[in-house]
């Protein structure tokens, strides 16, 4: 078996008669059959012919196969966005009366899904503390069907010990799902630590250039089969064009994540101890409270860092306005460095107490460190800090 990174470059749909080198784009909503019998067999799953792109498509399958190779997963299903993959996973395994155990700091839309929409269908949730896994067992109920977490978390960059959660899930026979968006499979492979399913927003590092939305869930074959059946009937499937963009992106994911990690680590070290900051957080800084766990489950620290301005909310706004090169945009995982100020934007509707509960202080800045030359990234941040 070639190395996963070789597979991410070399896995390709069967070459057409045109003998193309780069992968073709199968931009078609349906597929034709040679006979009524052939069509009947496809619908009865006697053969594996493609039927309709809501069910399957060769370009989408190529992206799925590469992601399975990278994550060490048996099977996968690609979705239109990260949220489509997360929602599809929840709805496949949860029904009225069930309970989901998650982590207090999850992605904003996932939090909304858990707190606002799931209760509508009679599904309850509990949140555990990322830093206190030992207290999670007490949160498990007889009706807990799913344990769902992110690590590192967004935007707090907390690290959750996946090995401990994996053991807990196995002991209680609960499906364990990890959102691996922040680390990517090149830096962290949750299945090796006991995850049954791994979800991604492919919109972020996997695309890596801020072009298309995408999502995927990979993991145990029998679980993915259930998700596939749910999704093929409800329609959150990935579009072939997006799959084509994303499958090409996977060819460079490993080199990109290495450079993103190099830049982010160098920036975090440069900013640590800066007089305008209360602190800098990065998984691979020894000052990170879960540095040892990060080292255990990640090969590099990834491309995101956070720091806290001493001047609070006002300093956050001043800092953002003072940036010259770095972009103010609500995305992450781009070749271009992006800064965000959660307290005045994504989390501004929460009370200060609720913000603190998910690790957001008024002066917290999150930087998605891009691929630009590191001295230029650092210079922009340092000159903006001077004005705070
Ligand atoms: C962006 C994001 C999502 C949602 O993905 P979309 O592709 O935007 O739907 C889920 N989880 C995390 C950690 C994210 O950053």
Short mmCIF file of C-alpha atoms and ligand atoms in Angstrom, two decimals:
data_model
loop_
_atom_site.label_atom_id
_atom_site.label_comp_id
_atom_site.label_asym_id
_atom_site.label_seq_id
_atom_site.Cartn_x
_atom_site.Cartn_y
_atom_site.Cartn_z
CA UNK A 1 0.00 0.00 0.00
CA UNK A 2 1.44 3.42 -0.95
CA UNK A 3 1.70 6.09 1.76
CA UNK A 4 -1.61 8.02 2.32
CA UNK A 5 -0.01 11.18 0.91
CA UNK A 6 0.90 9.33 -2.28
CA UNK A 7 -2.68 8.06 -2.49
CA UNK A 8 -3.97 11.63 -2.07
CA UNK A 9 -2.03 12.47 -5.23
CA UNK A 10 -2.38 9.30 -7.27
CA UNK A 11 -5.89 7.91 -6.64
CA UNK A 12 -7.86 8.74 -9.77
CA UNK A 13 -11.08 7.72 -11.52
CA UNK A 14 -10.48 5.27 -14.32
CA UNK A 15 -8.88 7.01 -17.30
CA UNK A 16 -11.29 7.70 -20.18
CA UNK A 17 -10.54 6.97 -23.86
CA UNK A 18 -9.06 10.48 -24.12
CA UNK A 19 -6.09 9.32 -22.04
CA UNK A 20 -6.16 12.47 -19.89
CA UNK A 21 -3.45 12.90 -17.27
CA UNK A 22 -5.22 15.22 -14.82
CA UNK A 23 -8.52 13.97 -13.46
CA UNK A 24 -11.64 14.57 -15.60
CA UNK A 25 -14.78 16.29 -14.30
CA UNK A 26 -17.95 14.20 -14.63
CA UNK A 27 -20.40 17.08 -14.78
CA UNK A 28 -23.56 15.03 -15.22
CA UNK A 29 -26.64 14.65 -13.05
CA UNK A 30 -27.46 11.11 -14.22
CA UNK A 31 -25.89 8.10 -15.95
CA UNK A 32 -27.26 6.04 -18.85
CA UNK A 33 -27.81 2.29 -19.05
CA UNK A 34 -27.28 -0.16 -21.89
CA UNK A 35 -30.43 -2.13 -21.14
CA UNK A 36 -33.46 -2.37 -18.89
CA UNK A 37 -31.78 -5.29 -17.09
CA UNK A 38 -28.65 -3.25 -16.50
CA UNK A 39 -30.78 -0.45 -15.03
CA UNK A 40 -32.74 -2.87 -12.85
CA UNK A 41 -29.51 -4.36 -11.50
CA UNK A 42 -28.14 -0.89 -10.71
CA UNK A 43 -31.24 -0.01 -8.69
CA UNK A 44 -31.11 -3.35 -6.87
CA UNK A 45 -27.39 -2.84 -6.14
CA UNK A 46 -26.54 -6.04 -8.02
CA UNK A 47 -24.01 -4.00 -10.00
CA UNK A 48 -22.29 -0.81 -8.83
CA UNK A 49 -23.15 1.40 -11.81
CA UNK A 50 -23.72 5.09 -11.08
CA UNK A 51 -27.39 6.07 -11.29
CA UNK A 52 -27.82 9.69 -10.26
CA UNK A 53 -25.39 12.25 -8.83
CA UNK A 54 -27.41 12.65 -5.63
CA UNK A 55 -26.41 9.00 -4.96
CA UNK A 56 -22.94 8.81 -6.47
CA UNK A 57 -20.66 10.40 -9.08
CA UNK A 58 -17.13 9.35 -10.15
CA UNK A 59 -15.54 12.76 -9.46
CA UNK A 60 -17.15 12.92 -6.02
CA UNK A 61 -16.08 9.31 -5.36
CA UNK A 62 -12.48 10.16 -6.23
CA UNK A 63 -12.46 12.89 -3.57
CA UNK A 64 -14.10 10.50 -1.08
CA UNK A 65 -11.58 7.73 -1.81
CA UNK A 66 -8.63 10.08 -1.29
CA UNK A 67 -10.06 11.31 2.02
CA UNK A 68 -10.58 7.71 3.17
CA UNK A 69 -6.93 6.97 2.32
CA UNK A 70 -5.77 10.02 4.29
CA UNK A 71 -7.93 9.31 7.35
CA UNK A 72 -7.37 5.55 7.30
CA UNK A 73 -11.13 5.04 6.94
CA UNK A 74 -13.10 2.18 5.39
CA UNK A 75 -15.71 4.33 3.63
CA UNK A 76 -17.02 7.87 3.28
CA UNK A 77 -19.73 10.11 1.88
CA UNK A 78 -19.12 13.63 0.56
CA UNK A 79 -21.57 16.45 1.21
CA UNK A 80 -22.27 19.95 -0.06
CA UNK A 81 -20.74 21.59 3.03
CA UNK A 82 -19.32 20.75 6.43
CA UNK A 83 -22.67 21.48 8.06
CA UNK A 84 -24.44 19.16 5.59
CA UNK A 85 -22.08 16.35 6.65
CA UNK A 86 -22.60 17.10 10.35
CA UNK A 87 -26.39 17.41 10.04
CA UNK A 88 -26.59 14.26 7.90
CA UNK A 89 -24.56 12.36 10.51
CA UNK A 90 -26.72 13.56 13.42
CA UNK A 91 -29.98 12.80 11.65
CA UNK A 92 -28.84 9.33 10.59
CA UNK A 93 -28.09 8.15 14.13
CA UNK A 94 -30.33 10.21 16.40
CA UNK A 95 -34.05 10.00 16.92
CA UNK A 96 -36.58 11.48 19.29
CA UNK A 97 -35.66 10.54 22.89
CA UNK A 98 -31.92 10.25 22.20
CA UNK A 99 -29.08 12.21 23.79
CA UNK A 100 -25.85 13.55 22.30
CA UNK A 101 -22.77 14.37 24.37
CA UNK A 102 -20.62 17.11 22.92
CA UNK A 103 -18.04 19.66 23.96
CA UNK A 104 -18.83 23.20 25.11
CA UNK A 105 -16.66 24.77 22.43
CA UNK A 106 -17.94 23.54 19.07
CA UNK A 107 -18.27 25.41 15.78
CA UNK A 108 -21.00 28.09 15.94
CA UNK A 109 -23.47 26.46 13.54
CA UNK A 110 -22.98 23.06 15.21
CA UNK A 111 -23.78 24.75 18.54
CA UNK A 112 -26.95 26.25 17.02
CA UNK A 113 -27.91 22.84 15.62
CA UNK A 114 -27.48 21.19 19.03
CA UNK A 115 -29.14 23.89 21.12
CA UNK A 116 -31.86 25.25 18.84
CA UNK A 117 -32.88 22.60 16.31
CA UNK A 118 -32.23 19.18 17.88
CA UNK A 119 -34.58 19.92 20.83
CA UNK A 120 -37.31 20.56 18.22
CA UNK A 121 -37.07 16.86 17.31
CA UNK A 122 -36.84 15.70 20.94
CA UNK A 123 -33.09 15.14 20.92
CA UNK A 124 -31.26 16.41 24.01
CA UNK A 125 -27.60 17.35 24.43
CA UNK A 126 -25.01 17.87 27.15
CA UNK A 127 -21.71 19.70 26.93
CA UNK A 128 -18.53 18.45 28.57
CA UNK A 129 -15.48 20.60 29.27
CA UNK A 130 -12.66 20.14 26.75
CA UNK A 131 -10.06 20.34 29.51
CA UNK A 132 -11.79 17.93 31.90
CA UNK A 133 -12.43 14.63 30.11
CA UNK A 134 -12.54 12.73 33.40
CA UNK A 135 -15.88 14.40 34.18
CA UNK A 136 -17.46 13.23 30.89
CA UNK A 137 -18.43 9.73 32.05
CA UNK A 138 -20.92 11.25 34.50
CA UNK A 139 -22.60 13.02 31.56
CA UNK A 140 -23.35 9.78 29.72
CA UNK A 141 -27.00 8.71 29.97
CA UNK A 142 -28.75 5.46 29.03
CA UNK A 143 -30.04 7.23 25.88
CA UNK A 144 -26.65 8.69 24.78
CA UNK A 145 -26.18 7.60 21.15
CA UNK A 146 -23.39 9.86 19.96
CA UNK A 147 -20.29 11.55 21.38
CA UNK A 148 -19.29 14.43 19.15
CA UNK A 149 -16.33 16.78 19.52
CA UNK A 150 -13.81 19.00 17.76
CA UNK A 151 -10.11 19.16 18.50
CA UNK A 152 -8.51 21.66 18.31
CA UNK A 153 -11.67 23.62 19.07
CA UNK A 154 -12.89 26.70 17.24
CA UNK A 155 -11.99 29.41 18.13
CA UNK A 156 -10.50 28.55 21.56
CA UNK A 157 -7.87 26.06 20.26
CA UNK A 158 -8.55 23.75 23.20
CA UNK A 159 -7.27 20.21 22.77
CA UNK A 160 -9.49 17.25 23.66
CA UNK A 161 -7.84 13.93 24.53
CA UNK A 162 -9.32 11.67 21.83
CA UNK A 163 -7.80 8.48 23.22
CA UNK A 164 -9.64 8.95 26.54
CA UNK A 165 -12.93 9.79 24.85
CA UNK A 166 -12.48 6.86 22.45
CA UNK A 167 -12.14 4.44 25.40
CA UNK A 168 -15.18 5.95 27.09
CA UNK A 169 -17.27 5.61 23.93
CA UNK A 170 -16.19 1.99 23.45
CA UNK A 171 -16.95 1.13 27.10
CA UNK A 172 -20.50 2.47 26.80
CA UNK A 173 -21.01 1.31 23.20
CA UNK A 174 -21.63 4.84 21.87
CA UNK A 175 -20.73 6.11 18.37
CA UNK A 176 -17.76 8.50 18.60
CA UNK A 177 -17.48 11.23 15.95
CA UNK A 178 -14.71 13.85 15.61
CA UNK A 179 -14.80 17.07 13.57
CA UNK A 180 -11.22 17.05 12.25
CA UNK A 181 -11.52 20.32 10.32
CA UNK A 182 -8.84 22.30 12.17
CA UNK A 183 -6.09 19.68 12.00
CA UNK A 184 -6.79 17.91 8.67
CA UNK A 185 -5.85 14.21 8.28
CA UNK A 186 -2.29 15.26 7.51
CA UNK A 187 -1.73 16.40 11.10
CA UNK A 188 -4.21 14.22 13.04
CA UNK A 189 -6.03 10.94 12.36
CA UNK A 190 -8.85 10.49 14.91
CA UNK A 191 -9.64 6.89 13.84
CA UNK A 192 -6.28 5.82 15.29
CA UNK A 193 -7.49 7.17 18.67
CA UNK A 194 -10.84 5.37 18.64
CA UNK A 195 -13.14 7.57 16.52
CA UNK A 196 -15.84 5.67 14.58
CA UNK A 197 -16.58 8.61 12.30
CA UNK A 198 -14.66 11.72 11.23
CA UNK A 199 -16.34 14.76 9.69
CA UNK A 200 -14.76 17.67 7.85
CA UNK A 201 -15.59 21.02 6.47
CA UNK A 202 -13.61 20.67 3.22
CA UNK A 203 -14.27 24.38 2.72
CA UNK A 204 -11.32 25.19 4.96
CA UNK A 205 -7.78 23.74 4.71
CA UNK A 206 -8.79 21.02 2.27
CA UNK A 207 -9.79 23.51 -0.41
CA UNK A 208 -7.14 25.78 1.05
CA UNK A 209 -7.76 28.59 -1.38
CA UNK A 210 -11.18 29.87 -0.34
CA UNK A 211 -13.07 28.80 -3.47
CA UNK A 212 -15.74 26.16 -2.83
CA UNK A 213 -17.84 24.69 -0.04
CA UNK A 214 -17.59 21.01 0.75
CA UNK A 215 -17.93 18.48 3.55
CA UNK A 216 -17.36 14.79 4.17
CA UNK A 217 -17.90 12.08 6.72
CA UNK A 218 -15.63 9.01 6.76
CA UNK A 219 -15.32 6.00 9.05
CA UNK A 220 -16.69 2.52 9.71
CA UNK A 221 -18.27 0.96 6.66
CA UNK A 222 -21.55 -0.06 8.29
CA UNK A 223 -22.05 3.42 9.78
CA UNK A 224 -21.21 5.23 6.54
CA UNK A 225 -23.67 2.95 4.73
CA UNK A 226 -26.46 4.30 7.00
CA UNK A 227 -25.37 7.89 6.33
CA UNK A 228 -25.26 7.19 2.59
CA UNK A 229 -28.82 5.83 2.60
CA UNK A 230 -30.07 8.84 4.57
CA UNK A 231 -28.24 11.34 2.35
CA UNK A 232 -29.11 9.76 -1.00
CA UNK A 233 -32.75 10.30 -0.08
CA UNK A 234 -32.48 13.73 1.54
CA UNK A 235 -30.07 15.42 -0.88
CA UNK A 236 -27.07 17.06 0.85
CA UNK A 237 -24.66 15.49 -1.71
CA UNK A 238 -21.51 17.20 -2.98
CA UNK A 239 -21.60 18.75 -6.48
CA UNK A 240 -19.15 17.23 -9.03
CA UNK A 241 -17.51 20.59 -9.76
CA UNK A 242 -16.73 21.15 -6.08
CA UNK A 243 -15.40 17.60 -5.82
CA UNK A 244 -13.12 18.23 -8.80
CA UNK A 245 -11.70 21.38 -7.17
CA UNK A 246 -11.25 19.59 -3.85
CA UNK A 247 -9.68 16.42 -5.24
CA UNK A 248 -7.01 18.55 -6.94
CA UNK A 249 -6.51 20.43 -3.67
CA UNK A 250 -5.74 17.18 -1.86
CA UNK A 251 -2.67 16.73 -4.08
CA UNK A 252 -1.04 19.68 -2.30
CA UNK A 253 -2.60 19.37 1.18
CA UNK A 254 0.46 17.86 2.83
CA UNK A 255 2.93 20.49 1.60
CA UNK A 256 0.46 23.26 2.40
CA UNK A 257 -0.17 22.05 5.96
CA UNK A 258 3.55 21.83 6.59
CA UNK A 259 4.05 25.47 5.51
CA UNK A 260 0.92 26.65 7.37
CA UNK A 261 2.25 24.94 10.51
CA UNK A 262 5.76 26.37 10.05
CA UNK A 263 4.37 29.88 9.66
CA UNK A 264 1.88 29.60 12.53
CA UNK A 265 4.44 28.15 14.93
CA UNK A 266 6.98 30.85 14.06
CA UNK A 267 4.35 33.57 14.47
CA UNK A 268 3.16 32.18 17.82
CA UNK A 269 6.75 32.13 19.13
CA UNK A 270 7.37 35.67 17.89
CA UNK A 271 4.23 37.03 19.57
CA UNK A 272 4.57 35.21 22.89
CA UNK A 273 5.49 37.75 25.60
CA UNK A 274 4.51 40.80 23.47
CA UNK A 275 3.70 43.73 25.83
CA UNK A 276 0.28 44.37 24.22
CA UNK A 277 -0.86 40.76 24.76
CA UNK A 278 -2.12 38.77 27.73
CA UNK A 279 -1.17 35.56 26.02
CA UNK A 280 -0.76 33.54 22.81
CA UNK A 281 -2.34 30.14 22.24
CA UNK A 282 -1.05 27.53 19.81
CA UNK A 283 -1.23 23.74 20.28
CA UNK A 284 2.53 23.27 19.83
CA UNK A 285 3.63 26.06 22.19
CA UNK A 286 4.82 24.48 25.46
CA UNK A 287 2.71 27.11 27.28
CA UNK A 288 -0.52 25.57 25.86
CA UNK A 289 -2.37 23.93 28.78
CA UNK A 290 -2.79 20.69 26.79
CA UNK A 291 0.60 20.75 25.05
CA UNK A 292 1.35 17.12 25.98
CA UNK A 293 -1.96 15.88 24.57
CA UNK A 294 -1.45 17.94 21.40
CA UNK A 295 1.97 16.32 20.97
CA UNK A 296 0.42 12.87 21.45
CA UNK A 297 -2.32 13.21 18.86
CA UNK A 298 -1.05 15.79 16.34
CA UNK A 299 2.08 15.67 14.19
CA UNK A 300 2.18 19.49 13.86
CA UNK A 301 0.29 22.35 15.50
CA UNK A 302 -1.71 23.43 12.44
CA UNK A 303 -2.35 26.85 10.93
CA UNK A 304 -4.43 28.62 13.58
CA UNK A 305 -3.24 30.74 16.47
CA UNK A 306 -5.12 32.97 18.89
CA UNK A 307 -3.94 35.80 21.10
CA UNK A 308 -5.59 38.07 23.60
CA UNK A 309 -5.20 41.84 23.48
CA UNK A 310 -4.79 43.53 26.85
CA UNK A 311 -7.07 46.35 25.67
CA UNK A 312 -10.17 44.10 25.31
CA UNK A 313 -13.04 44.78 22.90
CA UNK A 314 -11.94 48.24 21.75
CA UNK A 315 -8.38 47.08 21.14
CA UNK A 316 -9.81 44.20 19.09
CA UNK A 317 -11.62 46.59 16.77
CA UNK A 318 -8.55 48.88 16.55
CA UNK A 319 -6.32 45.90 15.73
CA UNK A 320 -8.60 44.66 12.96
CA UNK A 321 -8.82 48.13 11.39
CA UNK A 322 -5.05 48.59 11.54
CA UNK A 323 -4.23 45.47 9.49
CA UNK A 324 -2.87 46.32 6.03
CA UNK A 325 -2.33 42.99 4.26
CA UNK A 326 -4.15 40.40 6.37
CA UNK A 327 -7.78 39.93 5.33
CA UNK A 328 -10.87 40.50 7.46
CA UNK A 329 -13.15 37.71 6.30
CA UNK A 330 -15.20 34.99 7.94
CA UNK A 331 -13.32 31.96 6.69
CA UNK A 332 -10.18 30.09 7.67
CA UNK A 333 -7.76 27.67 6.07
CA UNK A 334 -6.81 29.86 3.12
CA UNK A 335 -3.45 30.47 1.43
CA UNK A 336 -3.99 34.11 2.52
CA UNK A 337 -3.71 35.04 6.20
CA UNK A 338 -7.07 35.89 7.78
CA UNK A 339 -7.82 37.60 11.09
CA UNK A 340 -11.07 37.55 13.02
CA UNK A 341 -12.32 39.12 16.24
CA UNK A 342 -15.06 36.76 17.54
CA UNK A 343 -16.34 39.11 20.30
CA UNK A 344 -17.36 41.81 17.81
CA UNK A 345 -18.45 39.48 14.97
CA UNK A 346 -19.31 35.74 15.03
CA UNK A 347 -20.08 35.67 18.77
CA UNK A 348 -21.27 39.27 19.29
CA UNK A 349 -24.86 38.16 19.95
CA UNK A 350 -23.80 36.08 22.97
CA UNK A 351 -23.59 37.67 26.43
CA UNK A 352 -20.07 38.14 27.81
CA UNK A 353 -20.67 35.22 30.20
CA UNK A 354 -21.74 32.96 27.33
CA UNK A 355 -18.73 34.10 25.30
CA UNK A 356 -16.42 33.22 28.19
CA UNK A 357 -18.07 29.82 28.51
CA UNK A 358 -16.89 28.98 24.97
CA UNK A 359 -13.44 30.49 25.56
CA UNK A 360 -13.96 33.89 23.94
CA UNK A 361 -12.60 36.93 25.76
CA UNK A 362 -13.33 40.49 24.51
CA UNK A 363 -9.78 40.94 23.17
CA UNK A 364 -9.40 37.50 21.54
CA UNK A 365 -8.06 37.54 17.97
CA UNK A 366 -7.92 34.40 15.83
CA UNK A 367 -5.44 34.24 12.99
CA UNK A 368 -5.59 31.65 10.23
CA UNK A 369 -1.97 31.80 9.14
CA UNK A 370 -1.53 31.67 5.38
CA UNK A 371 1.25 30.75 3.02
CA UNK A 372 2.69 34.26 2.56
CA UNK A 373 6.30 34.87 3.54
CA UNK A 374 6.35 34.70 7.35
CA UNK A 375 8.16 38.05 7.86
CA UNK A 376 5.39 39.85 5.96
CA UNK A 377 2.67 38.20 8.06
CA UNK A 378 4.48 39.03 11.30
CA UNK A 379 5.23 42.61 10.22
CA UNK A 380 1.55 43.32 9.55
CA UNK A 381 0.50 41.95 12.95
CA UNK A 382 3.29 43.78 14.81
CA UNK A 383 2.47 47.16 13.24
CA UNK A 384 -1.24 46.65 14.05
CA UNK A 385 -0.35 45.79 17.67
CA UNK A 386 1.61 49.05 17.95
CA UNK A 387 -1.66 50.93 17.41
CA UNK A 388 -3.60 49.07 20.11
C1 LIG B 1 -16.47 25.82 8.98
C2 LIG B 1 -16.61 24.72 9.94
C3 LIG B 1 -17.70 23.84 9.87
C4 LIG B 1 -18.82 24.02 8.87
O1 LIG B 1 -18.39 23.83 7.57
P1 LIG B 1 -19.08 24.52 6.28
O2 LIG B 1 -18.34 23.92 5.15
O3 LIG B 1 -18.91 25.99 6.43
O4 LIG B 1 -20.52 24.13 6.31
C5 LIG B 1 -17.75 22.81 10.78
N1 LIG B 1 -16.79 22.64 11.73
C6 LIG B 1 -15.73 23.48 11.82
C7 LIG B 1 -14.71 23.23 12.87
C8 LIG B 1 -15.59 24.54 10.93
O5 LIG B 1 -14.55 25.37 11.05
#
